[in-house]
Short mmCIF file of C-alpha atoms in Angstrom, two decimals:
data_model
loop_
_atom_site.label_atom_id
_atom_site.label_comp_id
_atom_site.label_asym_id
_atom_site.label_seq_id
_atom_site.Cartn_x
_atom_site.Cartn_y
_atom_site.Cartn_z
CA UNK A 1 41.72 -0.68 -23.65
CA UNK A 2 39.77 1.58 -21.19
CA UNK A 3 37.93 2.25 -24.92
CA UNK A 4 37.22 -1.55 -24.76
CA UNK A 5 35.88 -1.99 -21.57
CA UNK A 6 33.76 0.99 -21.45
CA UNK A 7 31.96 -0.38 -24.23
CA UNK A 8 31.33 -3.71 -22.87
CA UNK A 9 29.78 -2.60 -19.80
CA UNK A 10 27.52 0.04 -21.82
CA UNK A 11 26.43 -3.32 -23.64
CA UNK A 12 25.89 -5.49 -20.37
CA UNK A 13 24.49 -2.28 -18.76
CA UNK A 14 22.00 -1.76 -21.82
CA UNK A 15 20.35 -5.17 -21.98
CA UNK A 16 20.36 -5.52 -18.11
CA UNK A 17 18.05 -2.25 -18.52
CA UNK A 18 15.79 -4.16 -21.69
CA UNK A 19 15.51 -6.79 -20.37
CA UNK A 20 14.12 -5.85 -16.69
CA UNK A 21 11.67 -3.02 -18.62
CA UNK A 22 10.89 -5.66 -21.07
CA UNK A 23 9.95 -8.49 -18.31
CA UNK A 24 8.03 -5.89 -16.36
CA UNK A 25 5.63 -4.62 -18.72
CA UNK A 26 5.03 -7.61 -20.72
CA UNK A 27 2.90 -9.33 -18.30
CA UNK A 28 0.73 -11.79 -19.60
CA UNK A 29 -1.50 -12.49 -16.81
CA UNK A 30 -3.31 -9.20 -16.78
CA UNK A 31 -5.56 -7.68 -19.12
CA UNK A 32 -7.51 -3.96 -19.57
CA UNK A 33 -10.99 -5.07 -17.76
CA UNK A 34 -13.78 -3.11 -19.68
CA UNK A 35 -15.82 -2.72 -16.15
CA UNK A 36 -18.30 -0.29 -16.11
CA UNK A 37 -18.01 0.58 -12.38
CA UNK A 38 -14.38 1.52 -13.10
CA UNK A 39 -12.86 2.96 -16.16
CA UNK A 40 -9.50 1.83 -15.35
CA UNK A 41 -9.35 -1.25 -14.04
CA UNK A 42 -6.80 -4.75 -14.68
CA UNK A 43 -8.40 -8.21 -14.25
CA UNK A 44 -5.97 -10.94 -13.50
CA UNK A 45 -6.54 -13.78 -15.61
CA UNK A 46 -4.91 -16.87 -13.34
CA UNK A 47 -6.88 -18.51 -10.67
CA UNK A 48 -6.50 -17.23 -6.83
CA UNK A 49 -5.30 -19.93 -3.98
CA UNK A 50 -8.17 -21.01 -2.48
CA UNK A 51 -6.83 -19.60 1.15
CA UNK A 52 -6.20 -16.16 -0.69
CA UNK A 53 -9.16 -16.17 -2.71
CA UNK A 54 -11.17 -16.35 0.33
CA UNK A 55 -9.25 -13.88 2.53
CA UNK A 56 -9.61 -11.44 -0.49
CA UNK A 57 -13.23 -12.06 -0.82
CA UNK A 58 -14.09 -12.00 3.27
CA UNK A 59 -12.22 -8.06 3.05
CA UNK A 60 -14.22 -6.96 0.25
CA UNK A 61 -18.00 -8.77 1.50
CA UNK A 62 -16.59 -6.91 5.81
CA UNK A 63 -16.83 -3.50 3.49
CA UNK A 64 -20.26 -3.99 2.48
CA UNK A 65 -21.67 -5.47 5.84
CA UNK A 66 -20.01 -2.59 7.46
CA UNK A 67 -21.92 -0.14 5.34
CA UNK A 68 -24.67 -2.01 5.78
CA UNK A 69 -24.59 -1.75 9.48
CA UNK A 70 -23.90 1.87 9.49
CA UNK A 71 -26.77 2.57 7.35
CA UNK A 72 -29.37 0.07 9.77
CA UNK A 73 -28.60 1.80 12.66
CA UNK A 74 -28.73 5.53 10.72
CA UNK A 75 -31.91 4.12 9.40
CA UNK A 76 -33.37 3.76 12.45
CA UNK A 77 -32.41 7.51 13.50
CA UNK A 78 -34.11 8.98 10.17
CA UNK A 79 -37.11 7.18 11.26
CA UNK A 80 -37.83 8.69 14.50
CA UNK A 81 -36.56 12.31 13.42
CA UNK A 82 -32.87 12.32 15.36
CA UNK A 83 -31.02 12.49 12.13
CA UNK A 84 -31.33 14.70 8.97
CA UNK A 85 -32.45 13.06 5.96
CA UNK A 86 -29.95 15.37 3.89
CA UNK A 87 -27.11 13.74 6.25
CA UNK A 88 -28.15 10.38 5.93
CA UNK A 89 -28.59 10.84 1.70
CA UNK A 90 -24.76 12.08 2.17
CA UNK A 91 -23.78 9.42 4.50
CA UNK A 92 -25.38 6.51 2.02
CA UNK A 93 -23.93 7.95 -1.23
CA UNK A 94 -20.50 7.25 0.35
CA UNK A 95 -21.38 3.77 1.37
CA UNK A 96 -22.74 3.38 -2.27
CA UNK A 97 -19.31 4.09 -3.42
CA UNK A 98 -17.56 1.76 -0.53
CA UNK A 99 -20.02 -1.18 -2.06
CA UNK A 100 -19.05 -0.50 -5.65
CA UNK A 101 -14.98 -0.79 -4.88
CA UNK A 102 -16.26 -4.10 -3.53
CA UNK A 103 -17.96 -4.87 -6.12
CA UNK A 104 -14.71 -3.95 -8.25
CA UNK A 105 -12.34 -5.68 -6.49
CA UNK A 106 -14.58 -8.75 -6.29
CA UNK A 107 -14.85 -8.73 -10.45
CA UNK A 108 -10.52 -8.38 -10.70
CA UNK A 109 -10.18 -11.41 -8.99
CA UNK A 110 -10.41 -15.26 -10.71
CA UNK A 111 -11.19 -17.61 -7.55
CA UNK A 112 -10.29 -21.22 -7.60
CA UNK A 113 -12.57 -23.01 -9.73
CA UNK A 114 -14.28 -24.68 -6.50
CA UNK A 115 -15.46 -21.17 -5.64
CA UNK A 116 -16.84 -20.00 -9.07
CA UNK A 117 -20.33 -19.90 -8.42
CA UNK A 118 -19.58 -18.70 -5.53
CA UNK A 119 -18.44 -15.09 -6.60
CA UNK A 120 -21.40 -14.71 -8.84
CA UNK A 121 -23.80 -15.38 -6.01
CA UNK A 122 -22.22 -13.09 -3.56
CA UNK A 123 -21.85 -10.11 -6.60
CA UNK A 124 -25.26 -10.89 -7.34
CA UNK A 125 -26.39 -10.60 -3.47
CA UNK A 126 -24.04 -7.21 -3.00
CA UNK A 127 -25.50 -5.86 -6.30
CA UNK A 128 -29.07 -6.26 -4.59
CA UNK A 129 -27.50 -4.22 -1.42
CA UNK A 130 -26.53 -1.61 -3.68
CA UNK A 131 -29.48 -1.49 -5.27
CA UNK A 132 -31.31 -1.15 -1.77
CA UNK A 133 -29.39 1.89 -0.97
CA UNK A 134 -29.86 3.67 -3.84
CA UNK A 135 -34.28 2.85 -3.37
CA UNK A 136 -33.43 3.90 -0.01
CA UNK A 137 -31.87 7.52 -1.19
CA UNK A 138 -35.00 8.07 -3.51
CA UNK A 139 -37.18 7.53 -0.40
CA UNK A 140 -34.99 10.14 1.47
CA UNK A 141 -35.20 12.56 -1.04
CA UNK A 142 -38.99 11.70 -1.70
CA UNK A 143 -39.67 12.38 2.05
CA UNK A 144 -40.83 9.21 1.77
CA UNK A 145 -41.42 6.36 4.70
CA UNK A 146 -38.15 4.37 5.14
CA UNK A 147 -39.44 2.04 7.94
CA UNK A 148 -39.34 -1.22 5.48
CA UNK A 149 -35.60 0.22 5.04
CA UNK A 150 -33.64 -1.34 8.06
CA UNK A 151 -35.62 -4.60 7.74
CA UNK A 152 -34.90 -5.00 4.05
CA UNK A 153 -31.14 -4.39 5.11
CA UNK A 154 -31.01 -6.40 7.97
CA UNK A 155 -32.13 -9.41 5.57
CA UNK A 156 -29.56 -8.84 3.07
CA UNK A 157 -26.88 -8.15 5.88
CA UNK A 158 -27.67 -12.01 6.98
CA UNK A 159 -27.97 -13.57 3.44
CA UNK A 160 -24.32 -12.04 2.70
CA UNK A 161 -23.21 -13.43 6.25
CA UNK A 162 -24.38 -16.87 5.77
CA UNK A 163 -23.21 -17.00 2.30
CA UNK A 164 -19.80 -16.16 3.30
CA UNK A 165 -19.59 -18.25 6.66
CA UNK A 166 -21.15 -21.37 4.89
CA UNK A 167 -18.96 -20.82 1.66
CA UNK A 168 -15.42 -21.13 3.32
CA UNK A 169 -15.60 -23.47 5.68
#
């Protein structure tokens, strides 16, 4: 009897176990995303709310202006001598990486179909900060003039700010 019993509840136990593994790692909403900013990376394949799609999206875009507001200001220090150059290279390789996780999280994401083009404007516009910052290490390490620097910023700082206060209204 207690032969019996034991048995059955091994049996219950056992596919209560399958079938929770099996339900967890069978999930057919996500897929490997082959993402050459990150080597291991998931990209969910069902549409965002249009509320949390543009919460998500505000986060990642505050990342980048903060960098970018960091590196105007440390810009301007470079310029008249009151920072080191080798700090500042430093200092902008880290915001470099802060952009790209934006950039990352920004390409896991499907937004509501209303907001489509959206996305690939505002990766397109973030891609063209990135890009900025890495011209603007070369002139640092080029002892180079990096006047045109915090202007060039400051214009991509309010393109990305428009975009993303005229988008989600």
């Amino acid at each position: 009897m207690q032969h019996k019993l034991f048995s059955r509840v091994l049996l219950v136990t056992t596919m209560l176990v399958v079938s929770c593994v099996g339900s967890g790692c069978s999930n057919a909403n996500a897929t490997v995303n082959d993402d050459k900013e990150k080597e291991t990376s998931y990209k969910v394949n069902v549409a965002m709310g249009a509320d949390e799609y543009v919460n998500y999206t505000q986060t990642n875009v505050q990342v980048v202006l903060n960098q970018l507001t960091s590196r105007m200001s440390t810009c301007k220090s470079v310029e008249t001598n009151s920072l080191d150059a080798d700090t500042e290279i430093v200092s902008t390789n880290l915001s470099i990486e802060a952009i790209s996780e934006a950039i990352s999280g920004l390409n896991l994401i499907v937004p509501p179909e209303q907001y489509m083009s959206n996305k690939d404007a505002l990766i397109v516009v973030i891609k063209s900060v990135k890009s900025t910052l890495n011209d603007y290490i070369s002139a640092l390490e080029s002892k180079s003039d990096v006047s045109d620097f915090s202007s060039k910023m400051m214009a991509e700082y309010v393109q990305l700010t428009s975009m993303i206060n005229v988008s989600y209204k």
